[in-house]
Amino acid sequence: MGDAALPQLTPRIAAAASKVDPTASVVWHPLELEDHAIDETRTIRVVVVGAGIAGITAAILLPAKVPGLDLVVYERDSDIIKGGIWHQCTYPGVRCDVPSHVYQSTFSPSLDWTEHYARGHEIKAYWGKVAKKYNADKYIRCNHEVLSAQWSEEKGKWLVSVRHDTEMTVDEVDFVIMATGIFSHPTLPDYPGFADYSGSVIHSSRWDPSFEPAGKNVAVIGNGASGMQVVPELQKIVKRIDHYARSPTWVAGSFGGDAALRDLPKSFDDPEAYMKYRKELENMSFTGFGGLIKNGDKNKAAQAKYAELMRTRLGSRIDILEAITPDFPPSCRRLTPGPGYLEALVEPNVEYISTPIERITKTGIKTKDGKEREVDAIICCTGSDKSFAPPFPLVSGGVDLAAAWRRGGSIGFPNTYMGVAAPGFPNLLFINGPGTATATGTLPFGTETQISLAARILRKVQTQGIRSIAPSLQATEDFRAYAEAYFPRTVLTENCRSWFNGGVSGGRPIANWPGSGLHASLVRREPRWEDWEYKYWSSSGNRFAYLGNGWTRQDIEVNGDVPDGAEAPFVDMTPYLHVLSVNDEVDLKSYHES
């Protein structure tokens, strides 16, 4: 190497190069080879927090996709048939507001739904059956509540504190996957006076089965999905409902259109007929993306359609129509079909109240116009914690995401990399967390694609000697810049309040993916490994230490000693050769890629 070449090198390497004996072996970074085959994988322990739909799906897909996985799913509830929100929500009228045949696993469909919009108990039973069918139960530990998780840089592990009955344990794990759900921590409204109220206070997702509403005067606060389902059910049996709606809302028609209402149970004996029906429904769920565009023709058409639907269903009650019709476009808040809701509002025993609540009194509710209405019970259909902050301390490098992500915290909002991870938090992944809700598509499909991405990350860590992986701050900020450039084109930034924007009118969308459902799926299919920062188990920190000793397991097996008289076992060293090639039937798109 001549002196003229040295200025092109870094000073450190140039200095070393100037002293190299050209006849000697050159070693820039001394490395002690790890004596193992490249395809020997280490066991990694992974904790999934939550056994709702995401947790159950993770307990099915992750063991199938990640060899050598030591998996446990911690679930705080004690019910043996899991189902997350469908275990918690038992209020009158609880049901899914999307068609049953869409709101289910893509790989294990039920053909036996009894209603087009399944009730909560049927959804819960379905997911319990799916868990048992795939033996996911063996990974799930009910009545195990995660209290905190602390990253130990020294150990390269998460220290997860878990309470089971009265016993406290600390589980040292390689990865934590948060699958705690969007609606798992209900919140009561912050009106003063609740402590003084003498009647029953019930949150819709913590329904009291001993409460008997028949013949009573009740207040229902909130007009989201649960409020729209509770009101028509209670209206039939109570003496009076005072329905308090802080925000107006659009009431949509049936999701899925005519296909959802078609009665086809006999045709489901034919798998092809069933799949045609299912694909028709699911295709519809992906086609409405144009309705999200601000001032777009599809959004304007939807607004005209819903306005006419509401006018027709409310009949002569123009006062209710004027009070309930929003000044923001459809899809700013999540659309809800609300079957029977508008019809219930015009019944003589229902009063729709849009005047803001001032306080809760000893016997009822006082509004800001000075009027007090006495009731026997207050039903709060007021949703859950909308911050997307973890429900327990989650700490790395002195930062607790449970505090940092909340309004007023050191970050102030859930700042994630593509909704899957957070900078500064190694080996931490999210399923259905902030930034993952898509405007089109289905929840089960989106959940499955997120878990498939998580499996790719786990396999990379497991097979390449990686100690920790976290998205870089720059990649996270670049993704945030994209999201903040995208959202103003949509109705999501209009002046409404919802869980999409953390309950802040016109606030930053924190729940939503910046694109369509298929857009999110394509992004998750091909991980951008260059966006991540890595640390390695090798004491040298060399990224190629995982290459091992140069052998594969097949090399070892085919070169192993064979006892005298025994026949050497056949080892397929050429799995890429297939009879399909003789007939020119090889799928070149996937050839040599799996």
XYZ file of N, CA and C in Angstrom, residues 68-174:
321
model
N -37.554 -22.022 18.568
C -36.810 -21.798 19.804
C -37.364 -20.663 20.640
N -38.669 -20.453 20.566
C -39.296 -19.351 21.296
C -39.799 -19.829 22.647
N -39.402 -19.124 23.695
C -39.911 -19.364 25.049
C -40.906 -18.240 25.338
N -42.186 -18.540 25.154
C -43.229 -17.508 25.165
C -44.134 -17.636 26.368
N -44.505 -16.497 26.942
C -45.545 -16.460 27.956
C -46.402 -15.222 27.707
N -47.710 -15.380 27.870
C -48.657 -14.282 27.723
C -49.282 -14.037 29.089
N -49.047 -12.873 29.655
C -49.603 -12.537 30.965
C -50.929 -11.801 30.785
N -51.964 -12.310 31.450
C -53.305 -11.725 31.399
C -53.765 -11.445 32.820
N -54.157 -10.215 33.086
C -54.521 -9.836 34.451
C -55.852 -10.426 34.889
N -56.785 -10.657 33.931
C -58.088 -11.205 34.296
C -57.987 -12.703 34.540
N -58.990 -13.230 35.227
C -58.938 -14.634 35.653
C -59.753 -15.562 34.768
N -60.475 -14.978 33.773
C -61.351 -15.814 32.968
C -60.544 -16.741 32.066
N -60.916 -18.012 32.027
C -60.161 -18.989 31.260
C -60.428 -18.869 29.769
N -61.590 -18.292 29.388
C -61.868 -18.007 27.978
C -61.554 -16.538 27.756
N -60.455 -16.308 27.070
C -59.955 -14.961 26.910
C -60.778 -14.163 25.894
N -60.371 -12.935 25.635
C -61.072 -12.125 24.648
C -60.982 -10.646 24.915
N -60.144 -10.219 25.892
C -59.885 -8.802 26.110
C -61.149 -8.014 26.373
N -61.411 -7.048 25.491
C -62.537 -6.142 25.689
C -63.860 -6.898 25.723
N -63.946 -8.042 25.041
C -65.193 -8.808 25.010
C -65.385 -9.621 26.276
N -64.346 -9.743 27.067
C -64.499 -10.312 28.407
C -64.975 -9.235 29.381
N -64.498 -8.005 29.172
C -64.823 -6.918 30.094
C -66.204 -6.323 29.837
N -66.596 -6.251 28.572
C -67.843 -5.559 28.221
C -69.019 -6.536 28.200
N -69.910 -6.368 29.153
C -71.108 -7.217 29.227
C -72.367 -6.382 29.359
N -72.300 -5.113 28.998
C -73.449 -4.221 29.162
C -74.586 -4.643 28.227
N -75.807 -4.236 28.535
C -76.948 -4.588 27.672
C -76.742 -4.083 26.246
N -76.899 -4.974 25.274
C -76.784 -4.591 23.878
C -75.382 -4.652 23.309
N -74.403 -5.112 24.098
C -73.031 -5.112 23.600
C -72.902 -6.052 22.407
N -72.354 -5.518 21.336
C -72.136 -6.298 20.126
C -71.083 -5.600 19.282
N -70.542 -6.324 18.314
C -69.604 -5.726 17.381
C -70.367 -4.889 16.368
N -69.782 -3.766 15.948
C -70.482 -2.925 14.984
C -69.926 -3.086 13.570
N -69.138 -4.153 13.353
C -68.768 -4.556 11.996
C -69.231 -5.997 11.809
N -69.444 -6.440 10.590
C -70.007 -7.778 10.375
C -69.170 -8.891 11.014
N -69.856 -9.884 11.553
C -69.209 -10.978 12.268
C -68.174 -11.687 11.413
N -68.488 -11.907 10.135
C -67.600 -12.688 9.276
C -66.346 -11.914 8.886
N -66.279 -10.644 9.214
C -65.082 -9.837 9.006
C -64.296 -9.709 10.305
N -65.010 -9.672 11.423
C -64.364 -9.469 12.718
C -63.937 -10.822 13.291
N -63.063 -11.507 12.559
C -62.558 -12.795 13.008
C -61.224 -13.058 12.325
N -60.531 -14.069 12.821
C -59.242 -14.439 12.269
C -59.344 -14.706 10.773
N -58.303 -14.353 10.033
C -58.303 -14.639 8.602
C -57.955 -16.096 8.322
N -57.286 -16.758 9.281
C -56.837 -18.136 9.033
C -57.698 -19.187 9.733
N -58.647 -18.767 10.560
C -59.497 -19.731 11.266
C -60.917 -19.183 11.393
N -61.632 -19.071 10.265
C -62.964 -18.459 10.312
C -64.010 -19.387 10.911
N -64.985 -18.781 11.565
C -66.187 -19.504 11.985
C -67.250 -19.312 10.912
N -67.941 -20.385 10.578
C -69.041 -20.296 9.618
C -70.386 -20.264 10.318
N -70.364 -20.198 11.644
C -71.573 -20.440 12.435
C -72.045 -19.234 13.228
N -71.697 -18.017 12.803
C -72.184 -16.848 13.525
C -73.715 -16.810 13.477
N -74.328 -16.523 14.630
C -75.795 -16.534 14.698
C -76.398 -15.194 14.289
N -75.578 -14.124 14.300
C -76.061 -12.806 13.915
C -75.026 -12.128 13.038
N -75.489 -11.250 12.173
C -74.570 -10.534 11.300
C -73.674 -9.597 12.096
N -74.184 -9.055 13.193
C -73.394 -8.233 14.104
C -73.393 -8.954 15.444
N -72.356 -9.735 15.680
C -72.353 -10.670 16.806
C -72.371 -9.945 18.145
N -73.063 -10.550 19.093
C -73.075 -10.025 20.464
C -71.783 -10.407 21.167
N -71.507 -9.687 22.246
C -70.229 -9.837 22.921
C -69.927 -11.248 23.362
N -70.920 -11.955 23.918
C -70.651 -13.300 24.443
C -70.266 -14.258 23.322
N -70.836 -14.057 22.104
C -70.504 -14.934 20.992
C -69.089 -14.657 20.477
N -68.696 -13.391 20.463
C -67.331 -13.034 20.054
C -66.325 -13.612 21.044
N -66.622 -13.466 22.322
C -65.735 -13.996 23.356
C -65.596 -15.510 23.218
N -66.695 -16.199 22.986
C -66.655 -17.653 22.836
C -65.841 -18.050 21.605
N -65.982 -17.292 20.516
C -65.224 -17.598 19.296
C -63.722 -17.551 19.560
N -63.252 -16.457 20.182
C -61.814 -16.340 20.399
C -61.314 -17.362 21.413
N -62.175 -17.748 22.362
C -61.803 -18.830 23.264
C -61.597 -20.141 22.512
N -62.478 -20.420 21.541
C -62.352 -21.641 20.733
C -61.084 -21.607 19.875
N -60.800 -20.449 19.308
C -59.599 -20.334 18.481
C -58.351 -20.581 19.330
N -58.340 -20.028 20.547
C -57.192 -20.231 21.433
C -56.987 -21.711 21.731
N -58.072 -22.423 21.985
C -57.972 -23.850 22.287
C -57.594 -24.656 21.042
N -58.140 -24.289 19.901
C -57.868 -25.009 18.657
C -56.380 -25.038 18.343
N -55.689 -23.927 18.579
C -54.268 -23.833 18.264
C -53.380 -24.012 19.495
N -53.977 -24.468 20.589
C -53.231 -24.735 21.816
C -52.521 -23.494 22.345
N -53.112 -22.327 22.081
C -52.519 -21.086 22.577
C -52.622 -20.985 24.092
N -53.587 -21.706 24.675
C -53.791 -21.635 26.123
C -52.542 -22.006 26.910
N -51.700 -22.854 26.325
C -50.535 -23.310 27.090
C -49.539 -22.181 27.347
N -49.652 -21.100 26.578
C -48.751 -19.961 26.775
C -49.359 -18.888 27.676
N -50.668 -18.946 27.903
C -51.370 -17.855 28.584
C -51.466 -18.118 30.081
N -51.080 -17.129 30.866
C -51.159 -17.205 32.322
C -52.185 -16.179 32.800
N -53.391 -16.690 33.109
C -54.438 -15.798 33.612
C -54.157 -15.409 35.056
N -54.802 -14.326 35.481
C -54.635 -13.825 36.838
C -53.170 -13.503 37.131
N -52.455 -13.075 36.111
C -51.076 -12.606 36.243
C -51.039 -11.161 35.745
N -50.868 -10.231 36.653
C -50.881 -8.809 36.299
C -49.457 -8.263 36.264
N -49.075 -7.684 35.132
C -47.777 -7.035 35.027
C -47.860 -5.679 35.717
N -46.963 -5.469 36.667
C -46.966 -4.223 37.443
C -45.949 -3.217 36.939
N -44.848 -3.713 36.353
C -43.825 -2.810 35.821
C -42.865 -3.608 34.950
N -42.103 -2.884 34.130
C -41.049 -3.496 33.327
C -39.891 -2.516 33.268
N -38.697 -3.007 33.584
C -37.495 -2.162 33.651
C -36.424 -2.790 32.770
N -35.876 -2.004 31.850
C -34.807 -2.518 31.001
C -33.478 -2.477 31.746
N -32.777 -3.599 31.783
C -31.455 -3.689 32.385
C -30.420 -3.709 31.273
N -29.701 -2.625 31.105
C -28.653 -2.577 30.083
C -27.529 -3.544 30.424
N -27.280 -3.709 31.712
C -26.223 -4.624 32.148
C -26.514 -6.058 31.708
N -27.760 -6.492 31.860
C -28.130 -7.872 31.526
C -28.618 -8.033 30.092
N -28.994 -6.932 29.457
C -29.618 -7.028 28.142
C -30.971 -7.711 28.226
N -31.699 -7.438 29.310
C -32.981 -8.093 29.568
C -33.984 -7.074 30.114
N -35.262 -7.417 29.926
C -36.330 -6.707 30.621
C -36.621 -7.435 31.941
N -36.733 -6.665 33.006
C -37.101 -7.208 34.316
C -38.575 -6.881 34.526
N -39.413 -7.899 34.379
C -40.862 -7.710 34.385
C -41.425 -8.178 35.721
N -41.999 -7.240 36.463
C -42.600 -7.561 37.765
C -44.041 -8.008 37.560
N -44.366 -9.182 38.109
C -45.671 -9.795 37.881
C -46.289 -10.179 39.222
N -47.591 -9.896 39.351
C -48.327 -10.307 40.551
C -49.321 -11.400 40.183
N -49.245 -12.509 40.914
C -50.195 -13.613 40.753
C -50.768 -13.916 42.124
N -52.049 -13.563 42.305
C -52.672 -13.638 43.629
C -51.842 -12.787 44.581
N -51.229 -13.384 45.599
C -50.414 -12.614 46.553
C -48.931 -12.763 46.273
N -48.574 -13.523 45.257
C -47.167 -13.792 44.968
C -46.611 -12.778 43.973
N -45.414 -12.277 44.258
C -44.737 -11.330 43.376
C -43.490 -12.001 42.812
N -43.298 -11.904 41.491
C -42.118 -12.456 40.856
C -41.556 -11.442 39.864
N -40.271 -11.633 39.527
C -39.620 -10.823 38.494
C -39.155 -11.775 37.400
N -39.679 -11.577 36.203
C -39.368 -12.414 35.055
C -38.326 -11.687 34.197
N -37.169 -12.314 34.005
C -36.127 -11.736 33.155
C -36.334 -12.240 31.731
N -36.610 -11.335 30.802
C -36.986 -11.741 29.456
C -36.202 -10.942 28.427
N -36.121 -11.507 27.217
C -35.410 -10.829 26.132
C -36.264 -9.745 25.480
